[in-house]
Amino acid sequence: MESTIATAAFGSPWQLIIIALLIILIFGTKKLRSLGSDLGESLKGFKKAMNDNEAAKAAKEEQEKQDADFATKNITEQQATEKKDSPVESKNKEQG
């Protein structure tokens, strides 16, 4: 059963050999070799571009996470900064 399914899908081995020989005769081995190397290089470039894109997305998400984080202050620190700001504001009010 499995052999008939494989034969129906891919043809007999003799048919595949004849097709391969015809392709070699038509295009030549040099053309096929360069075609294979070009195909391999394009696949490598595509994979690299996909990985670079994913790395850029991850870096952007990490940057957004860092941008959203705020340092928490104690109540005493907040009061100290408010006291520092208040004399400056009072001088501006007096001058204005």
PDB file of C-alpha atoms in Angstrom:
ATOM      1  CA  MET A   1       0.000   0.000   0.000  1.00  0.00           C
ATOM      2  CA  GLU A   2       2.728   2.490   0.972  1.00  0.00           C
ATOM      3  CA  SER A   3       4.770   1.766  -2.146  1.00  0.00           C
ATOM      4  CA  THR A   4       1.815   2.514  -4.407  1.00  0.00           C
ATOM      5  CA  ILE A   5       1.186   5.833  -2.647  1.00  0.00           C
ATOM      6  CA  ALA A   6       4.858   6.795  -2.983  1.00  0.00           C
ATOM      7  CA  THR A   7       4.907   5.725  -6.618  1.00  0.00           C
ATOM      8  CA  ALA A   8       1.760   7.711  -7.363  1.00  0.00           C
ATOM      9  CA  ALA A   9       3.085  10.829  -5.640  1.00  0.00           C
ATOM     10  CA  PHE A  10       6.685  10.814  -6.848  1.00  0.00           C
ATOM     11  CA  GLY A  11       6.682   8.481  -9.854  1.00  0.00           C
ATOM     12  CA  SER A  12       8.817   5.439 -10.284  1.00  0.00           C
ATOM     13  CA  PRO A  13      12.560   5.688  -9.619  1.00  0.00           C
ATOM     14  CA  TRP A  14      13.286   5.277 -13.335  1.00  0.00           C
ATOM     15  CA  GLN A  15      11.077   8.228 -14.182  1.00  0.00           C
ATOM     16  CA  LEU A  16      12.897  10.380 -11.633  1.00  0.00           C
ATOM     17  CA  ILE A  17      16.303   9.357 -13.016  1.00  0.00           C
ATOM     18  CA  ILE A  18      15.245  10.184 -16.567  1.00  0.00           C
ATOM     19  CA  ILE A  19      13.903  13.581 -15.492  1.00  0.00           C
ATOM     20  CA  ALA A  20      17.135  14.339 -13.607  1.00  0.00           C
ATOM     21  CA  LEU A  21      19.246  13.422 -16.654  1.00  0.00           C
ATOM     22  CA  LEU A  22      17.143  15.633 -18.910  1.00  0.00           C
ATOM     23  CA  ILE A  23      17.528  18.572 -16.533  1.00  0.00           C
ATOM     24  CA  ILE A  24      21.306  18.057 -16.445  1.00  0.00           C
ATOM     25  CA  LEU A  25      21.468  17.895 -20.248  1.00  0.00           C
ATOM     26  CA  ILE A  26      19.384  21.019 -20.695  1.00  0.00           C
ATOM     27  CA  PHE A  27      20.982  23.277 -18.067  1.00  0.00           C
ATOM     28  CA  GLY A  28      24.444  21.754 -17.610  1.00  0.00           C
ATOM     29  CA  THR A  29      26.228  21.013 -14.378  1.00  0.00           C
ATOM     30  CA  LYS A  30      27.832  24.474 -14.003  1.00  0.00           C
ATOM     31  CA  LYS A  31      24.501  26.231 -14.266  1.00  0.00           C
ATOM     32  CA  LEU A  32      22.895  23.840 -11.778  1.00  0.00           C
ATOM     33  CA  ARG A  33      25.810  24.231  -9.364  1.00  0.00           C
ATOM     34  CA  SER A  34      25.632  28.034  -9.473  1.00  0.00           C
ATOM     35  CA  LEU A  35      21.853  27.888  -9.171  1.00  0.00           C
ATOM     36  CA  GLY A  36      22.148  25.729  -6.053  1.00  0.00           C
ATOM     37  CA  SER A  37      24.727  27.996  -4.438  1.00  0.00           C
ATOM     38  CA  ASP A  38      22.668  31.094  -5.242  1.00  0.00           C
ATOM     39  CA  LEU A  39      19.601  29.476  -3.743  1.00  0.00           C
ATOM     40  CA  GLY A  40      21.542  28.533  -0.602  1.00  0.00           C
ATOM     41  CA  GLU A  41      22.931  32.060  -0.190  1.00  0.00           C
ATOM     42  CA  SER A  42      19.500  33.615  -0.611  1.00  0.00           C
ATOM     43  CA  LEU A  43      18.062  31.283   2.040  1.00  0.00           C
ATOM     44  CA  LYS A  44      20.886  32.199   4.430  1.00  0.00           C
ATOM     45  CA  GLY A  45      20.256  35.893   3.803  1.00  0.00           C
ATOM     46  CA  PHE A  46      16.549  35.455   4.394  1.00  0.00           C
ATOM     47  CA  LYS A  47      17.120  33.611   7.678  1.00  0.00           C
ATOM     48  CA  LYS A  48      19.600  36.267   8.808  1.00  0.00           C
ATOM     49  CA  ALA A  49      17.150  39.060   7.998  1.00  0.00           C
ATOM     50  CA  MET A  50      14.408  37.292   9.930  1.00  0.00           C
ATOM     51  CA  ASN A  51      16.688  36.835  12.957  1.00  0.00           C
ATOM     52  CA  ASP A  52      17.816  40.483  12.786  1.00  0.00           C
ATOM     53  CA  ASN A  53      14.187  41.593  12.641  1.00  0.00           C
ATOM     54  CA  GLU A  54      13.306  39.506  15.690  1.00  0.00           C
ATOM     55  CA  ALA A  55      16.342  40.845  17.570  1.00  0.00           C
ATOM     56  CA  ALA A  56      15.340  44.421  16.716  1.00  0.00           C
ATOM     57  CA  LYS A  57      11.797  43.798  17.944  1.00  0.00           C
ATOM     58  CA  ALA A  58      13.114  42.310  21.186  1.00  0.00           C
ATOM     59  CA  ALA A  59      15.458  45.263  21.720  1.00  0.00           C
ATOM     60  CA  LYS A  60      12.620  47.718  21.060  1.00  0.00           C
ATOM     61  CA  GLU A  61      10.337  45.931  23.525  1.00  0.00           C
ATOM     62  CA  GLU A  62      13.100  45.915  26.137  1.00  0.00           C
ATOM     63  CA  GLN A  63      13.658  49.648  25.610  1.00  0.00           C
ATOM     64  CA  GLU A  64       9.936  50.316  25.992  1.00  0.00           C
ATOM     65  CA  LYS A  65       9.901  48.340  29.231  1.00  0.00           C
ATOM     66  CA  GLN A  66      12.830  50.355  30.568  1.00  0.00           C
ATOM     67  CA  ASP A  67      11.220  53.644  29.521  1.00  0.00           C
ATOM     68  CA  ALA A  68       8.064  52.804  31.434  1.00  0.00           C
ATOM     69  CA  ASP A  69       9.844  52.053  34.710  1.00  0.00           C
ATOM     70  CA  PHE A  70       9.996  54.866  37.212  1.00  0.00           C
ATOM     71  CA  ALA A  71      12.096  55.064  40.330  1.00  0.00           C
ATOM     72  CA  THR A  72      10.024  55.177  43.461  1.00  0.00           C
ATOM     73  CA  LYS A  73      10.718  57.820  46.077  1.00  0.00           C
ATOM     74  CA  ASN A  74      10.194  57.769  49.803  1.00  0.00           C
ATOM     75  CA  ILE A  75       7.900  60.307  51.398  1.00  0.00           C
ATOM     76  CA  THR A  76      10.925  62.033  52.926  1.00  0.00           C
ATOM     77  CA  GLU A  77      12.567  62.342  49.514  1.00  0.00           C
ATOM     78  CA  GLN A  78       9.388  63.830  48.051  1.00  0.00           C
ATOM     79  CA  GLN A  79       9.134  66.339  50.892  1.00  0.00           C
ATOM     80  CA  ALA A  80      12.779  67.289  50.441  1.00  0.00           C
ATOM     81  CA  THR A  81      12.303  67.981  46.751  1.00  0.00           C
ATOM     82  CA  GLU A  82       9.126  69.975  47.476  1.00  0.00           C
ATOM     83  CA  LYS A  83      11.000  72.089  50.026  1.00  0.00           C
ATOM     84  CA  LYS A  84      13.754  72.748  47.493  1.00  0.00           C
ATOM     85  CA  ASP A  85      11.198  73.787  44.883  1.00  0.00           C
ATOM     86  CA  SER A  86       9.114  76.025  47.146  1.00  0.00           C
ATOM     87  CA  PRO A  87      11.719  78.831  47.802  1.00  0.00           C
ATOM     88  CA  VAL A  88      12.290  79.162  44.069  1.00  0.00           C
ATOM     89  CA  GLU A  89       8.590  79.400  43.426  1.00  0.00           C
ATOM     90  CA  SER A  90       8.141  81.971  46.157  1.00  0.00           C
ATOM     91  CA  LYS A  91      10.914  84.149  44.656  1.00  0.00           C
ATOM     92  CA  ASN A  92       9.194  83.953  41.263  1.00  0.00           C
ATOM     93  CA  LYS A  93       5.904  85.013  42.840  1.00  0.00           C
ATOM     94  CA  GLU A  94       7.539  87.983  44.577  1.00  0.00           C
ATOM     95  CA  GLN A  95       9.247  89.144  41.378  1.00  0.00           C
ATOM     96  CA  GLY A  96       6.163  88.557  39.160  1.00  0.00           C
TER      97      GLY A  96
END
